[in-house]
Structures are given as C-alpha cells and as structure tokens.
Short mmCIF file of C-alpha atoms and ligand atoms in Angstrom, two decimals:
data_model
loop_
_atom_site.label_atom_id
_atom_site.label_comp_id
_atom_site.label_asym_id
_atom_site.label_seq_id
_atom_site.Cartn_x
_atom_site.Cartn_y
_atom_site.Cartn_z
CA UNK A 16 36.94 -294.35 11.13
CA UNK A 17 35.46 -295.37 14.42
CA UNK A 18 35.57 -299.30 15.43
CA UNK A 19 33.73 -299.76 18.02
CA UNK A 20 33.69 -303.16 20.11
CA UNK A 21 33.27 -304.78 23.20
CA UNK A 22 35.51 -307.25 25.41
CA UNK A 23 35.30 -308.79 28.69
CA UNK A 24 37.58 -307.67 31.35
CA UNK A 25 37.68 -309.49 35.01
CA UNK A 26 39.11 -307.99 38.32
CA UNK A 27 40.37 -311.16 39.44
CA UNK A 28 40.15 -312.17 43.41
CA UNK A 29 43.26 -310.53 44.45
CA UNK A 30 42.47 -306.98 43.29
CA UNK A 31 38.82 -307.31 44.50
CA UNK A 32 40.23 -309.09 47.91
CA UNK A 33 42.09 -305.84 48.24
CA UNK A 34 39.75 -303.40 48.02
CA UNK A 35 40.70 -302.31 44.40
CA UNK A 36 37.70 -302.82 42.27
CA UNK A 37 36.77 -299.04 42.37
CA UNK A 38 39.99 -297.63 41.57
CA UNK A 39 40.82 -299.81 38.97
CA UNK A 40 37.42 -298.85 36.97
CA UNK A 41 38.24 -296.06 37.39
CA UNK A 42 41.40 -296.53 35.46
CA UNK A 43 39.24 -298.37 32.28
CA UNK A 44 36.98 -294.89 32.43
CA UNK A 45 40.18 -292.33 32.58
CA UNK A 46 41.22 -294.80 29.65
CA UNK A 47 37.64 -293.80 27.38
CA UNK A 48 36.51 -297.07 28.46
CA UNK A 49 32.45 -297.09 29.04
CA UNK A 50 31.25 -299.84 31.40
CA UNK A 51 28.08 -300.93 29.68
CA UNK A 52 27.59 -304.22 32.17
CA UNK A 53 29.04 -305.53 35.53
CA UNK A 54 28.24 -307.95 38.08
CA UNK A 55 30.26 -309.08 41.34
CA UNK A 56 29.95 -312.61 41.37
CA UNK A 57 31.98 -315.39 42.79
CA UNK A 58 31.91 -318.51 40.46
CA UNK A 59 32.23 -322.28 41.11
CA UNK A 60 35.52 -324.08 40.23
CA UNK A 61 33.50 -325.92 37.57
CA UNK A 62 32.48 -322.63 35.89
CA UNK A 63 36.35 -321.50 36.06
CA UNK A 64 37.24 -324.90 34.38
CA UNK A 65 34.81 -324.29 31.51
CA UNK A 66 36.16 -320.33 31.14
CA UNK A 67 39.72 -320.92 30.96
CA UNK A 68 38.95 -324.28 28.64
CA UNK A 69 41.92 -322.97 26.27
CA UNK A 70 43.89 -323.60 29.02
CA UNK A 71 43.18 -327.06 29.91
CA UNK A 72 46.75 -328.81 28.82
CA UNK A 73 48.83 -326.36 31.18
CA UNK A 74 50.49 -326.89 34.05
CA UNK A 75 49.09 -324.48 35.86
CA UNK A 76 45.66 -325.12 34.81
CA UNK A 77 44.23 -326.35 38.24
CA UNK A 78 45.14 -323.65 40.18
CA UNK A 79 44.14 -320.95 38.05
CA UNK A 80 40.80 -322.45 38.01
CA UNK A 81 41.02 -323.13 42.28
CA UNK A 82 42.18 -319.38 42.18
CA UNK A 83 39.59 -317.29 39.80
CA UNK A 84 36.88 -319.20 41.63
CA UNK A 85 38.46 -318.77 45.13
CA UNK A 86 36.68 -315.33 45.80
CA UNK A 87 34.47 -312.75 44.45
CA UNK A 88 35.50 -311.52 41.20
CA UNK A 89 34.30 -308.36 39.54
CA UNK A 90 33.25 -309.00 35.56
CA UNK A 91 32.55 -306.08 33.43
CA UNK A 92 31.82 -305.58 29.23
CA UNK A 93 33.92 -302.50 28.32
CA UNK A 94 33.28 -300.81 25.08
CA UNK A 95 35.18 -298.14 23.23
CA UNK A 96 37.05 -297.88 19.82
CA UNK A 97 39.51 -300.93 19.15
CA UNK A 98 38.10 -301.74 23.03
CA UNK A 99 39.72 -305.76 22.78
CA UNK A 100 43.73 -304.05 22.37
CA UNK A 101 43.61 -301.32 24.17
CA UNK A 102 42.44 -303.24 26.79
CA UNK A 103 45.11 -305.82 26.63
CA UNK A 104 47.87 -302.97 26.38
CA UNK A 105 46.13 -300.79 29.54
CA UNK A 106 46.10 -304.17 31.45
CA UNK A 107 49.69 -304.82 30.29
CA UNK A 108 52.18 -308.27 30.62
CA UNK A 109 50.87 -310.93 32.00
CA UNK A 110 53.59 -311.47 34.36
CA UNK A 111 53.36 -308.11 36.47
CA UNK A 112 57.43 -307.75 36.66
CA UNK A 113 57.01 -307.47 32.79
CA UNK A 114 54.34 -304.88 32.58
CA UNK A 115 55.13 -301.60 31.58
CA UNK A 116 54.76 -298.25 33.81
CA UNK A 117 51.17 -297.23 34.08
CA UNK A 118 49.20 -300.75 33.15
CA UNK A 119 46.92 -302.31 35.64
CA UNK A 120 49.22 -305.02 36.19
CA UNK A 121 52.07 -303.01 36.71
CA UNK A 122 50.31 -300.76 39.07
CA UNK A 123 48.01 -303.87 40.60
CA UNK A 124 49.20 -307.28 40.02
CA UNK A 125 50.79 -309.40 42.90
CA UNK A 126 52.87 -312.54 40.58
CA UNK A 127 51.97 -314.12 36.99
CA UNK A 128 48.70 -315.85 38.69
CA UNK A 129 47.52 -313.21 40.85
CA UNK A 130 47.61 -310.35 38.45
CA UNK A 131 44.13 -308.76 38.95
CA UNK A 132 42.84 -308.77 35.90
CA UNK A 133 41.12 -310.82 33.14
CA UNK A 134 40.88 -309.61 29.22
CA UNK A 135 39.92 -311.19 25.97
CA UNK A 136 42.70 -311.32 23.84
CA UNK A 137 40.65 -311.70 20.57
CA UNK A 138 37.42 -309.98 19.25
CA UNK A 139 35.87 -313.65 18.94
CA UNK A 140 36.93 -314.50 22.22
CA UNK A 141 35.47 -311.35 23.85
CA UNK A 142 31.84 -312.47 22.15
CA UNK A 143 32.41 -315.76 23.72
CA UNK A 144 33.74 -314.65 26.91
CA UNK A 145 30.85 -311.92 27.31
CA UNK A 146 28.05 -314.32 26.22
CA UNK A 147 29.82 -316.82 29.13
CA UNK A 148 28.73 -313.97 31.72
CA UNK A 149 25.63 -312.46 30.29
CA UNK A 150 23.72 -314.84 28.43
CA UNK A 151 20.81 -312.64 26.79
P1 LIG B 220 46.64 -313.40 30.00
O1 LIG B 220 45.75 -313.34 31.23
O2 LIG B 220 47.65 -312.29 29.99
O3 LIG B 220 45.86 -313.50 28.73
P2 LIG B 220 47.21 -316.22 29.66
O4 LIG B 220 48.47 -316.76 29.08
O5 LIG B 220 45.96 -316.29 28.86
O6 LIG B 220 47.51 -314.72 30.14
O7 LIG B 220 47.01 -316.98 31.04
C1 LIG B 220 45.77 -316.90 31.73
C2 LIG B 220 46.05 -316.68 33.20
O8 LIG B 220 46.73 -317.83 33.72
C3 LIG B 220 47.01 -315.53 33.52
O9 LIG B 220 46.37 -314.27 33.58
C4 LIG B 220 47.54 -315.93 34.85
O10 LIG B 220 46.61 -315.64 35.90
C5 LIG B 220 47.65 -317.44 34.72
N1 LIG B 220 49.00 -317.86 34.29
C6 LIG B 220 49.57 -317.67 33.07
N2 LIG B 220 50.81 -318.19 33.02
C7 LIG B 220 51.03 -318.72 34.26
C8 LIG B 220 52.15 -319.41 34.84
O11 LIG B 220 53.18 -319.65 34.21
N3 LIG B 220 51.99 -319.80 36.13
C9 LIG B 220 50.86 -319.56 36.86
N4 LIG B 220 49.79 -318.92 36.35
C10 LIG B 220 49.87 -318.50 35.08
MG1 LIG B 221 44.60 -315.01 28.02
#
C-alpha cells in the first residue's frame, strides 16, 4: 500500500555557502524523492525565530536562529512514499559525527549546528513547516 506524503527539507547556509545545493538534490532524487517546490531564499532572523519556535527554551536557540537566517538557504517540499522518515533517515543524526555512512549529514554536515540540512520530523510538522514557506 502506497503512502504518499510530503515534508519540508532545508539546505541550510553552510551546504548552500559551499556550493552543495545541486549535489545534494541530487541525493533526495537518487533517493525516489520528487521535488514538487523550491525556492532559494534568505530569511530574516525574525522569520528563523518564528520557524524553530519549538525551540525557543534552548540554549542554543539564538544562534540557530542568527545562523539559518545568516545566508541563503535552499527550501524544498519533497514527496514520495513514507517521504517525512525516509527523509529524516537519508539526512541522518543530527550531530554529523553520529550520522551513519551515506546520509547527507554524514557526507555534508560541518558540527551539530552547521549540518546542512533541515527536515520535519513529524507528518503534522511537515504541513506546518511547508505552509510556513508556501502559503497557498
Ligand atoms: P534536527 O535538525 O536533527 O531535527 P533538532 O534537535 O530539531 O535537530 O535541532 C534543530 C537544529 O538545531 C539542529 O539541526 C542543529 O542545527 C541545531 N542544534 C541542535 N542541537 C544543538 C546543540 O546542542 N548545539 C548547537 N546547535 C544545535
Ligand atoms: Mg528538528
């Protein structure tokens, strides 16, 4: 039975400051990933504040939000079967030195804040995460 669903993934200022939006698409489309919408954007501090909300009460709260807004970012909606898990497995740990052999992070990600990429980590999330992006 097919399950088909959508989640929002981010290439995150590092990966895009190094040149590795292309490539690491291509990964999410070697993965049966379809990019149905993306945008290069680079968002206010404000905007970061309001996306990472969840996040509010941590100690590294400011700076991730001084960070993702710091320089263009690449969002995308990927869609495929079970799309919000697979993602999180092909983007792997969120600390790169914990991410297994062949995940973005692994492959990508420079330290636990400047690991490349963004991904829901829920299917409600993803609707509210996508709708963030593209409202309409
Ligand atoms: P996730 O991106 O794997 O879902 P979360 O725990 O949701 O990880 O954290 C959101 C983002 O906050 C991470 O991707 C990372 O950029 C940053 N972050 C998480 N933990 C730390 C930390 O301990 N120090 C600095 N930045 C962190
Ligand atoms: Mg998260």
């Amino acid at each position: 039975m097919s399950n088909l669903e959508k989640t929002l993934s981010i290439i995150k200022p590092d990966a895009v400051e190094r040149n590795l939006d292309d490539e690491i698409k291509e990964m999410f489309k070697n993965n049966g990933f379809k990019i149905v919408n993306e945008k290069k954007i680079q968002i206010e501090k404000s905007e970061a504040e309001q996306f990472y909300k969840v996040h509010e009460t941590k100690p590294f709260y400011n700076e991730l939000c001084s960070y993702l807004s710091s320089g263009p970012i690449v969002v995308m909606i990927l869609e495929k079967d079970n799309a919000v898990l697979d993602n999180r497995k092909l983007m792997g740990a969120t600390n790169p030195k914990d991410a297994e052999i062949g995940t973005i992070r692994k492959k990508y990600g420079l330290s636990i804040d400047k690991n490349s990429v963004h991904g829901s980590d829920s299917l409600e999330n993803a609707a509210t995460e996508i709708n963030f992006f593209f409202k309409d």
